[in-house]
JSON list of C-alpha atoms in Angstrom, two decimals:
[
{"chain": "A", "resi": 1167, "resn": "CYS", "atom": "CA", "xyz": [263.50, -18.93, -47.78]},
{"chain": "A", "resi": 1168, "resn": "SER", "atom": "CA", "xyz": [263.18, -20.47, -51.19]},
{"chain": "A", "resi": 1169, "resn": "GLY", "atom": "CA", "xyz": [263.74, -18.53, -54.39]},
{"chain": "A", "resi": 1170, "resn": "ARG", "atom": "CA", "xyz": [264.41, -14.80, -54.43]},
{"chain": "A", "resi": 1171, "resn": "ASP", "atom": "CA", "xyz": [260.70, -14.02, -54.81]},
{"chain": "A", "resi": 1172, "resn": "GLY", "atom": "CA", "xyz": [259.70, -16.38, -51.96]},
{"chain": "A", "resi": 1173, "resn": "THR", "atom": "CA", "xyz": [258.63, -19.24, -54.23]},
{"chain": "A", "resi": 1174, "resn": "TYR", "atom": "CA", "xyz": [260.20, -22.68, -54.43]},
{"chain": "A", "resi": 1175, "resn": "SER", "atom": "CA", "xyz": [263.26, -22.80, -56.66]},
{"chain": "A", "resi": 1176, "resn": "GLU", "atom": "CA", "xyz": [264.83, -26.06, -57.79]},
{"chain": "A", "resi": 1177, "resn": "GLU", "atom": "CA", "xyz": [268.06, -24.16, -58.46]},
{"chain": "A", "resi": 1178, "resn": "GLU", "atom": "CA", "xyz": [268.12, -22.91, -54.86]},
{"chain": "A", "resi": 1179, "resn": "ASP", "atom": "CA", "xyz": [267.36, -26.44, -53.62]},
{"chain": "A", "resi": 1180, "resn": "GLU", "atom": "CA", "xyz": [270.37, -27.76, -55.58]},
{"chain": "A", "resi": 1181, "resn": "ARG", "atom": "CA", "xyz": [272.61, -24.97, -54.28]},
{"chain": "A", "resi": 1182, "resn": "ARG", "atom": "CA", "xyz": [271.66, -25.70, -50.67]},
{"chain": "A", "resi": 1183, "resn": "LEU", "atom": "CA", "xyz": [272.16, -29.41, -51.26]},
{"chain": "A", "resi": 1184, "resn": "ARG", "atom": "CA", "xyz": [275.73, -28.78, -52.52]},
{"chain": "A", "resi": 1185, "resn": "ILE", "atom": "CA", "xyz": [276.50, -26.63, -49.48]},
{"chain": "A", "resi": 1186, "resn": "ALA", "atom": "CA", "xyz": [275.11, -29.24, -47.06]},
{"chain": "A", "resi": 1187, "resn": "ARG", "atom": "CA", "xyz": [277.17, -32.00, -48.70]},
{"chain": "A", "resi": 1188, "resn": "LEU", "atom": "CA", "xyz": [280.29, -29.87, -48.47]},
{"chain": "A", "resi": 1189, "resn": "LEU", "atom": "CA", "xyz": [279.74, -29.08, -44.79]},
{"chain": "A", "resi": 1190, "resn": "LEU", "atom": "CA", "xyz": [278.86, -32.63, -43.79]},
{"chain": "A", "resi": 1191, "resn": "GLU", "atom": "CA", "xyz": [281.36, -34.54, -45.94]},
{"chain": "A", "resi": 1192, "resn": "CYS", "atom": "CA", "xyz": [284.37, -32.26, -46.05]},
{"chain": "A", "resi": 1193, "resn": "CYS", "atom": "CA", "xyz": [284.20, -30.06, -42.98]},
{"chain": "A", "resi": 1194, "resn": "SER", "atom": "CA", "xyz": [283.11, -32.60, -40.35]},
{"chain": "A", "resi": 1195, "resn": "VAL", "atom": "CA", "xyz": [280.13, -30.54, -39.24]},
{"chain": "A", "resi": 1196, "resn": "PRO", "atom": "CA", "xyz": [278.09, -32.80, -36.92]},
{"chain": "A", "resi": 1197, "resn": "LEU", "atom": "CA", "xyz": [274.75, -33.70, -38.49]},
{"chain": "A", "resi": 1198, "resn": "SER", "atom": "CA", "xyz": [272.92, -33.49, -35.17]},
{"chain": "A", "resi": 1199, "resn": "ALA", "atom": "CA", "xyz": [274.21, -30.01, -34.27]},
{"chain": "A", "resi": 1200, "resn": "LYS", "atom": "CA", "xyz": [271.51, -27.77, -32.84]},
{"chain": "A", "resi": 1201, "resn": "ASP", "atom": "CA", "xyz": [271.18, -24.00, -32.83]},
{"chain": "A", "resi": 1202, "resn": "ALA", "atom": "CA", "xyz": [270.17, -21.83, -29.87]},
{"chain": "A", "resi": 1203, "resn": "ASN", "atom": "CA", "xyz": [266.52, -22.84, -30.44]},
{"chain": "A", "resi": 1204, "resn": "ARG", "atom": "CA", "xyz": [267.46, -26.55, -30.34]},
{"chain": "A", "resi": 1205, "resn": "GLN", "atom": "CA", "xyz": [266.73, -26.89, -34.06]},
{"chain": "A", "resi": 1206, "resn": "THR", "atom": "CA", "xyz": [268.62, -29.30, -36.29]},
{"chain": "A", "resi": 1207, "resn": "VAL", "atom": "CA", "xyz": [269.34, -29.09, -40.02]},
{"chain": "A", "resi": 1208, "resn": "LEU", "atom": "CA", "xyz": [266.13, -31.09, -40.55]},
{"chain": "A", "resi": 1209, "resn": "HIS", "atom": "CA", "xyz": [264.10, -28.30, -38.90]},
{"chain": "A", "resi": 1210, "resn": "ALA", "atom": "CA", "xyz": [265.79, -25.69, -41.12]},
{"chain": "A", "resi": 1211, "resn": "ALA", "atom": "CA", "xyz": [265.33, -27.68, -44.33]},
{"chain": "A", "resi": 1212, "resn": "ALA", "atom": "CA", "xyz": [261.67, -28.40, -43.53]},
{"chain": "A", "resi": 1213, "resn": "ARG", "atom": "CA", "xyz": [261.06, -24.75, -42.71]},
{"chain": "A", "resi": 1214, "resn": "SER", "atom": "CA", "xyz": [262.66, -23.53, -45.94]},
{"chain": "A", "resi": 1215, "resn": "GLY", "atom": "CA", "xyz": [260.91, -26.18, -48.06]},
{"chain": "A", "resi": 1216, "resn": "HIS", "atom": "CA", "xyz": [263.71, -27.79, -50.07]},
{"chain": "A", "resi": 1217, "resn": "PRO", "atom": "CA", "xyz": [262.74, -31.41, -50.85]},
{"chain": "A", "resi": 1218, "resn": "LYS", "atom": "CA", "xyz": [266.04, -32.56, -52.40]},
{"chain": "A", "resi": 1219, "resn": "LEU", "atom": "CA", "xyz": [267.98, -31.18, -49.46]},
{"chain": "A", "resi": 1220, "resn": "LEU", "atom": "CA", "xyz": [265.58, -32.88, -47.05]},
{"chain": "A", "resi": 1221, "resn": "GLN", "atom": "CA", "xyz": [265.93, -36.23, -48.85]},
{"chain": "A", "resi": 1222, "resn": "TYR", "atom": "CA", "xyz": [269.71, -36.00, -48.64]},
{"chain": "A", "resi": 1223, "resn": "LEU", "atom": "CA", "xyz": [269.69, -34.97, -44.97]},
{"chain": "A", "resi": 1224, "resn": "MET", "atom": "CA", "xyz": [267.24, -37.71, -44.00]},
{"chain": "A", "resi": 1225, "resn": "SER", "atom": "CA", "xyz": [269.38, -40.29, -45.77]},
{"chain": "A", "resi": 1226, "resn": "ALA", "atom": "CA", "xyz": [272.50, -39.02, -43.98]},
{"chain": "A", "resi": 1227, "resn": "TRP", "atom": "CA", "xyz": [270.55, -38.95, -40.69]},
{"chain": "A", "resi": 1228, "resn": "LYS", "atom": "CA", "xyz": [269.46, -42.57, -41.17]},
{"chain": "A", "resi": 1229, "resn": "ARG", "atom": "CA", "xyz": [273.04, -43.66, -41.95]},
{"chain": "A", "resi": 1230, "resn": "ALA", "atom": "CA", "xyz": [274.40, -41.83, -38.91]},
{"chain": "A", "resi": 1231, "resn": "GLY", "atom": "CA", "xyz": [271.75, -43.40, -36.67]},
{"chain": "A", "resi": 1232, "resn": "ASP", "atom": "CA", "xyz": [272.41, -46.87, -38.06]},
{"chain": "A", "resi": 1233, "resn": "GLU", "atom": "CA", "xyz": [276.15, -46.39, -37.45]},
{"chain": "A", "resi": 1234, "resn": "GLY", "atom": "CA", "xyz": [275.59, -45.10, -33.91]},
{"chain": "A", "resi": 1235, "resn": "ALA", "atom": "CA", "xyz": [276.86, -41.60, -34.68]},
{"chain": "A", "resi": 1236, "resn": "ILE", "atom": "CA", "xyz": [273.51, -40.08, -33.61]},
{"chain": "A", "resi": 1237, "resn": "HIS", "atom": "CA", "xyz": [271.46, -41.32, -30.70]},
{"chain": "A", "resi": 1238, "resn": "ILE", "atom": "CA", "xyz": [268.15, -42.46, -32.19]},
{"chain": "A", "resi": 1239, "resn": "TYR", "atom": "CA", "xyz": [265.17, -43.00, -29.95]},
{"chain": "A", "resi": 1240, "resn": "PRO", "atom": "CA", "xyz": [262.83, -45.85, -30.88]},
{"chain": "A", "resi": 1241, "resn": "ALA", "atom": "CA", "xyz": [259.50, -44.83, -32.41]},
{"chain": "A", "resi": 1242, "resn": "GLY", "atom": "CA", "xyz": [257.12, -44.03, -29.60]},
{"chain": "A", "resi": 1243, "resn": "ILE", "atom": "CA", "xyz": [259.86, -42.63, -27.36]},
{"chain": "A", "resi": 1244, "resn": "LYS", "atom": "CA", "xyz": [260.47, -38.97, -28.08]},
{"chain": "A", "resi": 1245, "resn": "GLY", "atom": "CA", "xyz": [259.05, -39.48, -31.58]},
{"chain": "A", "resi": 1246, "resn": "GLY", "atom": "CA", "xyz": [261.69, -41.74, -33.07]},
{"chain": "A", "resi": 1247, "resn": "ARG", "atom": "CA", "xyz": [264.43, -41.20, -35.63]},
{"chain": "A", "resi": 1248, "resn": "TYR", "atom": "CA", "xyz": [263.57, -37.82, -37.19]},
{"chain": "A", "resi": 1249, "resn": "ASP", "atom": "CA", "xyz": [261.10, -36.28, -34.77]},
{"chain": "A", "resi": 1250, "resn": "TRP", "atom": "CA", "xyz": [263.53, -34.25, -32.67]},
{"chain": "A", "resi": 1251, "resn": "GLN", "atom": "CA", "xyz": [261.78, -31.38, -30.91]},
{"chain": "A", "resi": 1252, "resn": "ASP", "atom": "CA", "xyz": [263.05, -27.82, -30.71]},
{"chain": "A", "resi": 1253, "resn": "ARG", "atom": "CA", "xyz": [262.57, -25.43, -27.80]},
{"chain": "A", "resi": 1254, "resn": "TRP", "atom": "CA", "xyz": [258.89, -24.98, -28.77]},
{"chain": "A", "resi": 1255, "resn": "PHE", "atom": "CA", "xyz": [258.39, -28.78, -28.92]},
{"chain": "A", "resi": 1256, "resn": "ARG", "atom": "CA", "xyz": [258.07, -28.60, -32.72]},
{"chain": "A", "resi": 1257, "resn": "THR", "atom": "CA", "xyz": [259.48, -31.19, -35.10]},
{"chain": "A", "resi": 1258, "resn": "PRO", "atom": "CA", "xyz": [260.45, -30.74, -38.76]},
{"chain": "A", "resi": 1259, "resn": "VAL", "atom": "CA", "xyz": [256.87, -31.78, -39.65]},
{"chain": "A", "resi": 1260, "resn": "HIS", "atom": "CA", "xyz": [255.50, -28.88, -37.59]},
{"chain": "A", "resi": 1261, "resn": "TRP", "atom": "CA", "xyz": [257.78, -26.43, -39.43]},
{"chain": "A", "resi": 1262, "resn": "ALA", "atom": "CA", "xyz": [256.85, -27.73, -42.88]},
{"chain": "A", "resi": 1263, "resn": "VAL", "atom": "CA", "xyz": [253.16, -27.25, -41.96]},
{"chain": "A", "resi": 1264, "resn": "LEU", "atom": "CA", "xyz": [253.75, -23.82, -40.39]},
{"chain": "A", "resi": 1265, "resn": "ASN", "atom": "CA", "xyz": [255.41, -22.60, -43.57]},
{"chain": "A", "resi": 1266, "resn": "GLY", "atom": "CA", "xyz": [253.04, -24.32, -45.99]},
{"chain": "A", "resi": 1267, "resn": "ASN", "atom": "CA", "xyz": [255.79, -26.44, -47.55]},
{"chain": "A", "resi": 1268, "resn": "VAL", "atom": "CA", "xyz": [253.72, -29.31, -48.93]},
{"chain": "A", "resi": 1269, "resn": "LYS", "atom": "CA", "xyz": [256.58, -30.93, -50.92]},
{"chain": "A", "resi": 1270, "resn": "ALA", "atom": "CA", "xyz": [258.82, -30.86, -47.85]},
{"chain": "A", "resi": 1271, "resn": "LEU", "atom": "CA", "xyz": [256.02, -32.29, -45.72]},
{"chain": "A", "resi": 1272, "resn": "LYS", "atom": "CA", "xyz": [255.58, -35.18, -48.17]},
{"chain": "A", "resi": 1273, "resn": "VAL", "atom": "CA", "xyz": [259.32, -35.95, -48.10]},
{"chain": "A", "resi": 1274, "resn": "LEU", "atom": "CA", "xyz": [259.30, -35.95, -44.30]},
{"chain": "A", "resi": 1275, "resn": "LEU", "atom": "CA", "xyz": [256.28, -38.24, -44.05]},
{"chain": "A", "resi": 1276, "resn": "ASP", "atom": "CA", "xyz": [257.52, -40.55, -46.83]},
{"chain": "A", "resi": 1277, "resn": "GLY", "atom": "CA", "xyz": [260.83, -40.77, -44.95]},
{"chain": "A", "resi": 1278, "resn": "GLY", "atom": "CA", "xyz": [259.25, -41.88, -41.69]},
{"chain": "A", "resi": 1279, "resn": "CYS", "atom": "CA", "xyz": [258.48, -38.72, -39.70]},
{"chain": "A", "resi": 1280, "resn": "SER", "atom": "CA", "xyz": [255.40, -38.89, -37.54]},
{"chain": "A", "resi": 1281, "resn": "PRO", "atom": "CA", "xyz": [252.34, -36.98, -38.76]},
{"chain": "A", "resi": 1282, "resn": "ASN", "atom": "CA", "xyz": [251.34, -36.55, -35.10]},
{"chain": "A", "resi": 1283, "resn": "PRO", "atom": "CA", "xyz": [254.50, -36.25, -32.99]},
{"chain": "A", "resi": 1284, "resn": "SER", "atom": "CA", "xyz": [254.30, -36.78, -29.26]},
{"chain": "A", "resi": 1285, "resn": "ARG", "atom": "CA", "xyz": [253.65, -33.78, -27.04]},
{"chain": "A", "resi": 1286, "resn": "PRO", "atom": "CA", "xyz": [255.30, -32.98, -23.75]},
{"chain": "A", "resi": 1287, "resn": "LYS", "atom": "CA", "xyz": [253.34, -33.08, -20.53]},
{"chain": "A", "resi": 1288, "resn": "ALA", "atom": "CA", "xyz": [251.51, -29.77, -19.99]},
{"chain": "A", "resi": 1289, "resn": "SER", "atom": "CA", "xyz": [253.51, -29.05, -16.84]},
{"chain": "A", "resi": 1290, "resn": "ILE", "atom": "CA", "xyz": [256.77, -29.25, -18.79]},
{"chain": "A", "resi": 1291, "resn": "ALA", "atom": "CA", "xyz": [255.53, -27.30, -21.80]},
{"chain": "A", "resi": 1292, "resn": "ASN", "atom": "CA", "xyz": [254.14, -24.50, -19.62]},
{"chain": "A", "resi": 1293, "resn": "ARG", "atom": "CA", "xyz": [257.50, -24.06, -17.89]},
{"chain": "A", "resi": 1294, "resn": "LYS", "atom": "CA", "xyz": [259.59, -24.08, -21.06]},
{"chain": "A", "resi": 1295, "resn": "THR", "atom": "CA", "xyz": [257.65, -22.10, -23.68]},
{"chain": "A", "resi": 1296, "resn": "SER", "atom": "CA", "xyz": [254.89, -19.57, -24.00]},
{"chain": "A", "resi": 1297, "resn": "ALA", "atom": "CA", "xyz": [254.16, -20.77, -27.55]},
{"chain": "A", "resi": 1298, "resn": "ALA", "atom": "CA", "xyz": [251.12, -22.95, -28.06]},
{"chain": "A", "resi": 1299, "resn": "VAL", "atom": "CA", "xyz": [252.02, -26.63, -28.10]},
{"chain": "A", "resi": 1300, "resn": "GLU", "atom": "CA", "xyz": [249.97, -27.84, -31.07]},
{"chain": "A", "resi": 1301, "resn": "SER", "atom": "CA", "xyz": [249.86, -30.87, -33.33]},
{"chain": "A", "resi": 1302, "resn": "PRO", "atom": "CA", "xyz": [250.62, -30.32, -37.01]},
{"chain": "A", "resi": 1303, "resn": "LEU", "atom": "CA", "xyz": [246.88, -30.73, -37.74]},
{"chain": "A", "resi": 1304, "resn": "GLU", "atom": "CA", "xyz": [246.00, -28.04, -35.20]},
{"chain": "A", "resi": 1305, "resn": "ILE", "atom": "CA", "xyz": [248.58, -25.71, -36.72]},
{"chain": "A", "resi": 1306, "resn": "CYS", "atom": "CA", "xyz": [247.14, -26.39, -40.16]},
{"chain": "A", "resi": 1307, "resn": "GLU", "atom": "CA", "xyz": [243.63, -25.45, -39.03]},
{"chain": "A", "resi": 1308, "resn": "ARG", "atom": "CA", "xyz": [244.79, -22.32, -37.21]},
{"chain": "A", "resi": 1309, "resn": "ILE", "atom": "CA", "xyz": [246.92, -20.98, -40.04]},
{"chain": "A", "resi": 1310, "resn": "TYR", "atom": "CA", "xyz": [245.04, -22.05, -43.16]},
{"chain": "A", "resi": 1311, "resn": "GLY", "atom": "CA", "xyz": [241.44, -21.88, -41.92]},
{"chain": "A", "resi": 1312, "resn": "PHE", "atom": "CA", "xyz": [238.63, -24.17, -42.92]},
{"chain": "A", "resi": 1313, "resn": "ASP", "atom": "CA", "xyz": [238.29, -23.56, -46.61]},
{"chain": "A", "resi": 1314, "resn": "SER", "atom": "CA", "xyz": [241.64, -23.34, -48.37]},
{"chain": "A", "resi": 1315, "resn": "GLU", "atom": "CA", "xyz": [243.45, -25.54, -50.86]},
{"chain": "A", "resi": 1316, "resn": "LYS", "atom": "CA", "xyz": [246.63, -25.44, -48.75]},
{"chain": "A", "resi": 1317, "resn": "ARG", "atom": "CA", "xyz": [244.72, -26.75, -45.72]},
{"chain": "A", "resi": 1318, "resn": "ARG", "atom": "CA", "xyz": [243.20, -29.57, -47.76]},
{"chain": "A", "resi": 1319, "resn": "GLU", "atom": "CA", "xyz": [246.60, -30.59, -49.17]},
{"chain": "A", "resi": 1320, "resn": "ILE", "atom": "CA", "xyz": [248.31, -30.58, -45.79]},
{"chain": "A", "resi": 1321, "resn": "GLN", "atom": "CA", "xyz": [245.42, -32.27, -43.98]},
{"chain": "A", "resi": 1322, "resn": "SER", "atom": "CA", "xyz": [245.25, -34.97, -46.64]},
{"chain": "A", "resi": 1323, "resn": "LEU", "atom": "CA", "xyz": [248.96, -35.74, -46.24]},
{"chain": "A", "resi": 1324, "resn": "LEU", "atom": "CA", "xyz": [248.85, -35.78, -42.45]},
{"chain": "A", "resi": 1325, "resn": "ASN", "atom": "CA", "xyz": [245.72, -37.94, -42.33]},
{"chain": "A", "resi": 1326, "resn": "GLY", "atom": "CA", "xyz": [247.12, -40.26, -45.01]},
{"chain": "A", "resi": 1327, "resn": "TYR", "atom": "CA", "xyz": [250.11, -41.21, -42.85]},
{"chain": "A", "resi": 1328, "resn": "GLY", "atom": "CA", "xyz": [248.34, -42.86, -39.96]},
{"chain": "A", "resi": 1329, "resn": "ASP", "atom": "CA", "xyz": [246.73, -40.07, -38.01]},
{"chain": "A", "resi": 1330, "resn": "ASP", "atom": "CA", "xyz": [243.01, -40.78, -38.09]},
{"chain": "A", "resi": 1331, "resn": "ARG", "atom": "CA", "xyz": [241.94, -37.53, -36.43]},
{"chain": "A", "resi": 1332, "resn": "SER", "atom": "CA", "xyz": [240.31, -35.17, -38.92]},
{"chain": "A", "resi": 1333, "resn": "LEU", "atom": "CA", "xyz": [239.74, -31.45, -38.72]},
{"chain": "A", "resi": 1334, "resn": "ASP", "atom": "CA", "xyz": [236.35, -31.70, -40.43]}
]
């Protein structure tokens, strides 16, 4: 969550950034560690909507990939550098959309995340999750409806980064 009242807090973003730096730089916590839901720190930061934390993590992720510390798939194969999927086949972009974190979504897309990550084959998805396997645009439409400012903001970002499919 963001601030104590559920809104974005720059102070909270800074606090989380300091904690992440401490864990990654001083405690040797692996950047690509995943939780029981196969989510990385990028999923968590996107979900909680902290843009400074996301920028730092994406920079560290890029460095680690360039140095060979994290296996990075080429774009087009499993989504590329940042588009790691969790157990529901959702990427950090999906989680930013699900939680309405427009600033986090912009950071992710500016940093190179796909606005329309690849989907698994239906046969695989049906065996592994009962959750709907949706694109970020489909999630946006389902959650924010047709006539909301949040939907327009998110749709504009997703469409502006190379996905030419529109919900209109």
